[in-house]
PDB file of C-alpha atoms in Angstrom:
ATOM      1  CA  MET A   9    -101.973 232.276  11.547  1.00  0.00           C
ATOM      2  CA  ALA A  10     -99.251 229.946  12.856  1.00  0.00           C
ATOM      3  CA  ARG A  11     -96.627 232.276  11.424  1.00  0.00           C
ATOM      4  CA  LEU A  12     -98.111 235.228  13.288  1.00  0.00           C
ATOM      5  CA  PHE A  13     -98.168 233.172  16.493  1.00  0.00           C
ATOM      6  CA  PHE A  14     -94.491 232.175  16.122  1.00  0.00           C
ATOM      7  CA  LEU A  15     -93.511 235.735  15.207  1.00  0.00           C
ATOM      8  CA  SER A  16     -95.265 237.063  18.319  1.00  0.00           C
ATOM      9  CA  LEU A  17     -93.688 234.359  20.458  1.00  0.00           C
ATOM     10  CA  SER A  18     -90.179 235.106  19.135  1.00  0.00           C
ATOM     11  CA  ILE A  19     -90.642 238.836  19.807  1.00  0.00           C
ATOM     12  CA  ILE A  20     -91.705 238.093  23.378  1.00  0.00           C
ATOM     13  CA  PHE A  21     -88.692 235.799  23.933  1.00  0.00           C
ATOM     14  CA  SER A  22     -86.367 238.422  22.430  1.00  0.00           C
ATOM     15  CA  LEU A  23     -87.684 241.080  24.782  1.00  0.00           C
ATOM     16  CA  ILE A  24     -87.287 238.781  27.787  1.00  0.00           C
ATOM     17  CA  ALA A  25     -83.717 237.901  26.752  1.00  0.00           C
ATOM     18  CA  CYS A  26     -82.803 241.572  26.222  1.00  0.00           C
ATOM     19  CA  LYS A  27     -84.196 242.478  29.634  1.00  0.00           C
ATOM     20  CA  ARG A  28     -82.193 239.632  31.238  1.00  0.00           C
ATOM     21  CA  ILE A  29     -78.960 240.666  29.454  1.00  0.00           C
ATOM     22  CA  SER A  30     -79.542 244.278  30.480  1.00  0.00           C
ATOM     23  CA  SER A  31     -80.052 243.150  34.082  1.00  0.00           C
ATOM     24  CA  LEU A  32     -76.808 241.106  34.014  1.00  0.00           C
ATOM     25  CA  ALA A  33     -74.873 244.070  32.600  1.00  0.00           C
ATOM     26  CA  SER A  34     -76.325 246.286  35.314  1.00  0.00           C
ATOM     27  CA  ASP A  35     -75.281 243.780  38.016  1.00  0.00           C
ATOM     28  CA  ASP A  36     -71.751 243.663  36.551  1.00  0.00           C
ATOM     29  CA  LYS A  37     -71.480 247.456  36.523  1.00  0.00           C
ATOM     30  CA  THR A  38     -72.669 247.640  40.134  1.00  0.00           C
ATOM     31  CA  ALA A  39     -70.071 245.044  41.201  1.00  0.00           C
ATOM     32  CA  ILE A  40     -67.322 246.820  39.239  1.00  0.00           C
ATOM     33  CA  THR A  41     -68.259 250.189  40.741  1.00  0.00           C
ATOM     34  CA  LYS A  42     -67.984 248.666  44.216  1.00  0.00           C
ATOM     35  CA  LYS A  43     -64.521 247.218  43.426  1.00  0.00           C
ATOM     36  CA  VAL A  44     -63.251 250.595  42.218  1.00  0.00           C
ATOM     37  CA  TYR A  45     -64.559 252.387  45.300  1.00  0.00           C
ATOM     38  CA  ASP A  46     -63.145 249.641  47.555  1.00  0.00           C
ATOM     39  CA  LEU A  47     -59.720 250.073  45.928  1.00  0.00           C
ATOM     40  CA  TYR A  48     -59.561 253.776  46.663  1.00  0.00           C
ATOM     41  CA  ILE A  49     -61.109 253.453  50.121  1.00  0.00           C
ATOM     42  CA  GLN A  50     -58.599 250.771  51.185  1.00  0.00           C
ATOM     43  CA  TYR A  51     -55.452 251.840  49.320  1.00  0.00           C
ATOM     44  CA  GLY A  52     -56.058 255.252  47.802  1.00  0.00           C
ATOM     45  CA  LYS A  53     -54.622 258.030  49.906  1.00  0.00           C
ATOM     46  CA  SER A  54     -51.664 256.374  51.619  1.00  0.00           C
ATOM     47  CA  ASN A  55     -49.108 253.715  50.854  1.00  0.00           C
ATOM     48  CA  GLU A  56     -49.081 252.693  54.527  1.00  0.00           C
ATOM     49  CA  SER A  57     -52.021 250.364  53.988  1.00  0.00           C
ATOM     50  CA  ILE A  58     -50.123 248.327  51.409  1.00  0.00           C
ATOM     51  CA  TYR A  59     -47.425 247.690  54.030  1.00  0.00           C
ATOM     52  CA  ASN A  60     -49.760 247.137  56.988  1.00  0.00           C
ATOM     53  CA  LYS A  61     -52.552 244.976  55.552  1.00  0.00           C
ATOM     54  CA  PRO A  62     -52.498 241.786  53.509  1.00  0.00           C
ATOM     55  CA  ILE A  63     -53.092 242.363  49.806  1.00  0.00           C
ATOM     56  CA  SER A  64     -56.797 241.730  49.285  1.00  0.00           C
ATOM     57  CA  GLN A  65     -57.672 238.605  47.343  1.00  0.00           C
ATOM     58  CA  GLU A  66     -61.244 239.904  47.202  1.00  0.00           C
ATOM     59  CA  LEU A  67     -60.119 243.024  45.393  1.00  0.00           C
ATOM     60  CA  PHE A  68     -57.223 241.958  43.160  1.00  0.00           C
ATOM     61  CA  SER A  69     -56.822 239.219  40.556  1.00  0.00           C
ATOM     62  CA  PRO A  70     -54.449 236.415  41.572  1.00  0.00           C
ATOM     63  CA  ASP A  71     -51.847 237.740  39.093  1.00  0.00           C
ATOM     64  CA  LEU A  72     -51.937 241.337  40.346  1.00  0.00           C
ATOM     65  CA  LYS A  73     -52.105 240.187  43.978  1.00  0.00           C
ATOM     66  CA  ASN A  74     -48.916 238.150  43.422  1.00  0.00           C
ATOM     67  CA  ILE A  75     -47.128 241.073  41.759  1.00  0.00           C
ATOM     68  CA  LEU A  76     -48.124 243.429  44.594  1.00  0.00           C
ATOM     69  CA  GLU A  77     -47.059 240.939  47.264  1.00  0.00           C
ATOM     70  CA  ASN A  78     -43.661 240.501  45.560  1.00  0.00           C
ATOM     71  CA  ALA A  79     -43.201 244.273  45.504  1.00  0.00           C
ATOM     72  CA  VAL A  80     -44.123 244.617  49.191  1.00  0.00           C
ATOM     73  CA  ARG A  81     -41.735 241.764  50.116  1.00  0.00           C
ATOM     74  CA  ALA A  82     -38.936 243.371  48.099  1.00  0.00           C
ATOM     75  CA  SER A  83     -39.504 246.723  49.791  1.00  0.00           C
ATOM     76  CA  LYS A  84     -39.657 245.251  53.303  1.00  0.00           C
ATOM     77  CA  ALA A  85     -36.490 243.226  52.618  1.00  0.00           C
ATOM     78  CA  ASP A  86     -34.666 246.345  51.456  1.00  0.00           C
ATOM     79  CA  ILE A  87     -35.820 248.265  54.540  1.00  0.00           C
ATOM     80  CA  GLU A  88     -34.356 245.497  56.718  1.00  0.00           C
ATOM     81  CA  ARG A  89     -31.166 245.332  54.632  1.00  0.00           C
ATOM     82  CA  VAL A  90     -30.580 249.059  55.086  1.00  0.00           C
ATOM     83  CA  LYS A  91     -31.289 248.874  58.834  1.00  0.00           C
ATOM     84  CA  LYS A  92     -28.655 246.148  59.238  1.00  0.00           C
ATOM     85  CA  SER A  93     -26.109 247.731  56.908  1.00  0.00           C
ATOM     86  CA  ASP A  94     -23.092 249.870  57.725  1.00  0.00           C
ATOM     87  CA  HIS A  95     -25.154 252.834  56.473  1.00  0.00           C
ATOM     88  CA  PRO A  96     -28.564 252.607  58.201  1.00  0.00           C
ATOM     89  CA  ASP A  97     -29.295 256.212  57.258  1.00  0.00           C
ATOM     90  CA  GLU A  98     -29.462 255.267  53.548  1.00  0.00           C
ATOM     91  CA  LYS A  99     -32.852 255.455  51.932  1.00  0.00           C
ATOM     92  CA  PRO A 100     -34.341 251.992  51.305  1.00  0.00           C
ATOM     93  CA  LEU A 101     -36.571 251.124  48.368  1.00  0.00           C
ATOM     94  CA  ILE A 102     -40.019 252.170  49.487  1.00  0.00           C
ATOM     95  CA  PHE A 103     -43.226 252.998  47.676  1.00  0.00           C
ATOM     96  CA  GLU A 104     -43.306 256.704  47.096  1.00  0.00           C
ATOM     97  CA  GLY A 105     -46.240 258.651  45.814  1.00  0.00           C
ATOM     98  CA  ALA A 106     -49.685 257.269  45.186  1.00  0.00           C
ATOM     99  CA  ILE A 107     -49.062 253.870  43.601  1.00  0.00           C
ATOM    100  CA  PHE A 108     -52.670 253.342  42.459  1.00  0.00           C
ATOM    101  CA  SER A 109     -52.883 256.696  40.687  1.00  0.00           C
ATOM    102  CA  SER A 110     -50.980 258.480  37.892  1.00  0.00           C
ATOM    103  CA  LEU A 111     -50.131 261.578  39.887  1.00  0.00           C
ATOM    104  CA  TYR A 112     -47.352 261.178  42.453  1.00  0.00           C
ATOM    105  CA  GLU A 113     -49.143 263.508  44.896  1.00  0.00           C
ATOM    106  CA  GLY A 114     -52.316 261.445  44.735  1.00  0.00           C
ATOM    107  CA  TYR A 115     -55.762 262.910  44.267  1.00  0.00           C
ATOM    108  CA  SER A 116     -58.259 265.052  46.095  1.00  0.00           C
ATOM    109  CA  GLY A 117     -61.286 263.531  44.376  1.00  0.00           C
ATOM    110  CA  TYR A 118     -62.347 261.007  41.775  1.00  0.00           C
ATOM    111  CA  GLN A 119     -65.392 259.845  39.856  1.00  0.00           C
ATOM    112  CA  ILE A 120     -66.062 256.845  37.655  1.00  0.00           C
ATOM    113  CA  GLN A 121     -66.702 258.159  34.149  1.00  0.00           C
ATOM    114  CA  SER A 122     -67.609 254.954  32.368  1.00  0.00           C
ATOM    115  CA  ILE A 123     -67.594 251.190  32.640  1.00  0.00           C
ATOM    116  CA  THR A 124     -67.261 248.909  29.644  1.00  0.00           C
ATOM    117  CA  VAL A 125     -67.897 245.181  30.030  1.00  0.00           C
ATOM    118  CA  LYS A 126     -66.860 242.593  27.417  1.00  0.00           C
ATOM    119  CA  ASP A 127     -67.409 238.981  28.419  1.00  0.00           C
ATOM    120  CA  LYS A 128     -65.033 238.330  31.333  1.00  0.00           C
ATOM    121  CA  THR A 129     -63.106 241.596  31.126  1.00  0.00           C
ATOM    122  CA  ALA A 130     -64.069 245.142  31.974  1.00  0.00           C
ATOM    123  CA  GLU A 131     -62.583 248.602  32.019  1.00  0.00           C
ATOM    124  CA  ALA A 132     -63.546 251.461  34.325  1.00  0.00           C
ATOM    125  CA  ALA A 133     -62.396 254.947  33.329  1.00  0.00           C
ATOM    126  CA  VAL A 134     -61.841 256.950  36.503  1.00  0.00           C
ATOM    127  CA  ARG A 135     -61.493 260.734  36.366  1.00  0.00           C
ATOM    128  CA  PHE A 136     -59.269 262.167  39.094  1.00  0.00           C
ATOM    129  CA  GLU A 137     -58.545 265.656  40.249  1.00  0.00           C
ATOM    130  CA  TYR A 138     -55.879 267.156  42.437  1.00  0.00           C
ATOM    131  CA  ASN A 139     -56.944 270.610  43.604  1.00  0.00           C
ATOM    132  CA  MET A 140     -54.044 271.478  45.920  1.00  0.00           C
ATOM    133  CA  THR A 141     -52.361 273.370  43.071  1.00  0.00           C
ATOM    134  CA  SER A 142     -53.542 276.070  40.737  1.00  0.00           C
ATOM    135  CA  PRO A 143     -54.689 275.222  38.189  1.00  0.00           C
ATOM    136  CA  LYS A 144     -56.043 271.929  39.445  1.00  0.00           C
ATOM    137  CA  VAL A 145     -54.765 268.789  37.739  1.00  0.00           C
ATOM    138  CA  LEU A 146     -57.210 266.452  35.978  1.00  0.00           C
ATOM    139  CA  TRP A 147     -56.456 263.025  34.561  1.00  0.00           C
ATOM    140  CA  THR A 148     -58.090 259.702  33.741  1.00  0.00           C
ATOM    141  CA  ASP A 149     -56.765 256.282  34.725  1.00  0.00           C
ATOM    142  CA  LYS A 150     -58.250 253.056  33.387  1.00  0.00           C
ATOM    143  CA  ILE A 151     -58.840 250.193  35.776  1.00  0.00           C
ATOM    144  CA  HIS A 152     -58.858 246.789  34.098  1.00  0.00           C
ATOM    145  CA  LEU A 153     -60.878 244.035  35.710  1.00  0.00           C
ATOM    146  CA  VAL A 154     -61.315 240.339  35.042  1.00  0.00           C
ATOM    147  CA  LYS A 155     -64.076 238.027  36.103  1.00  0.00           C
ATOM    148  CA  HIS A 156     -62.378 235.397  38.251  1.00  0.00           C
ATOM    149  CA  GLU A 157     -64.538 232.623  39.702  1.00  0.00           C
ATOM    150  CA  HIS A 158     -67.733 234.646  39.077  1.00  0.00           C
ATOM    151  CA  GLU A 159     -66.379 237.756  40.803  1.00  0.00           C
ATOM    152  CA  TRP A 160     -64.842 240.907  39.353  1.00  0.00           C
ATOM    153  CA  LYS A 161     -61.222 241.534  40.353  1.00  0.00           C
ATOM    154  CA  ILE A 162     -58.875 244.404  39.553  1.00  0.00           C
ATOM    155  CA  ASP A 163     -56.174 243.096  37.232  1.00  0.00           C
ATOM    156  CA  ASN A 164     -54.240 246.242  36.283  1.00  0.00           C
ATOM    157  CA  ILE A 165     -54.409 250.017  36.076  1.00  0.00           C
ATOM    158  CA  THR A 166     -53.316 251.887  32.972  1.00  0.00           C
ATOM    159  CA  PHE A 167     -52.028 255.256  34.054  1.00  0.00           C
ATOM    160  CA  ASP A 168     -52.672 258.528  32.282  1.00  0.00           C
ATOM    161  CA  ARG A 169     -49.708 259.974  30.398  1.00  0.00           C
ATOM    162  CA  ILE A 170     -49.122 262.561  33.171  1.00  0.00           C
ATOM    163  CA  GLY A 171     -47.627 259.753  35.242  1.00  0.00           C
ATOM    164  CA  SER A 172     -44.150 258.332  34.993  1.00  0.00           C
ATOM    165  CA  SER A 173     -45.293 254.741  34.521  1.00  0.00           C
ATOM    166  CA  LYS A 174     -47.382 253.027  31.876  1.00  0.00           C
ATOM    167  CA  ASP A 175     -49.349 250.743  34.181  1.00  0.00           C
ATOM    168  CA  LEU A 176     -49.410 249.285  37.677  1.00  0.00           C
ATOM    169  CA  LYS A 177     -48.106 245.810  36.773  1.00  0.00           C
ATOM    170  CA  THR A 178     -45.141 247.252  34.902  1.00  0.00           C
ATOM    171  CA  GLN A 179     -44.412 249.715  37.706  1.00  0.00           C
ATOM    172  CA  MET A 180     -44.448 247.007  40.392  1.00  0.00           C
ATOM    173  CA  THR A 181     -42.419 244.543  38.288  1.00  0.00           C
ATOM    174  CA  GLU A 182     -39.749 247.203  37.677  1.00  0.00           C
ATOM    175  CA  PHE A 183     -39.765 248.021  41.392  1.00  0.00           C
ATOM    176  CA  VAL A 184     -39.021 244.367  42.250  1.00  0.00           C
ATOM    177  CA  LYS A 185     -36.253 244.211  39.614  1.00  0.00           C
ATOM    178  CA  SER A 186     -34.608 247.345  41.037  1.00  0.00           C
ATOM    179  CA  ALA A 187     -34.666 245.771  44.503  1.00  0.00           C
ATOM    180  CA  HIS A 188     -32.675 242.804  43.224  1.00  0.00           C
ATOM    181  CA  GLU A 189     -29.991 244.869  41.440  1.00  0.00           C
TER     182      GLU A 189
END
């Protein structure tokens, strides 16, 4: 009889724990979805916003925020250098193309395909399309997030192979290096 009682009690506790874990995973996926949409609302269609607004500490991990800020500083410094040079008509180092997407031209639409959460890291697969050409171009980028101080932050983007760069951190680091050459 006691065994049946303890078996019933352990089943009840297991169900409660599973429901709680499921609820936590659902909360994480909701927060991650919001971060992805915030990224493409704030920075998606134009590179102007990266020059005209501070890099969001709410959106990006401290590491990625630092890398992006270094890239923006390097670009702004090169713009000023060219303006003050003997050849102000030279082209300075600027961000060209959509820097948060694989395709240089950007995208006309996107949809989150899946979100995978593992402890304090997550990955969101985002399916993009560019329909200004025929046939339309489809690709999938992977947004990597980390849980930093109980909040999800974008830490990197792995670009689809249609792009010319492997990932956002590498692209921005190479950009800064080219500015210092």
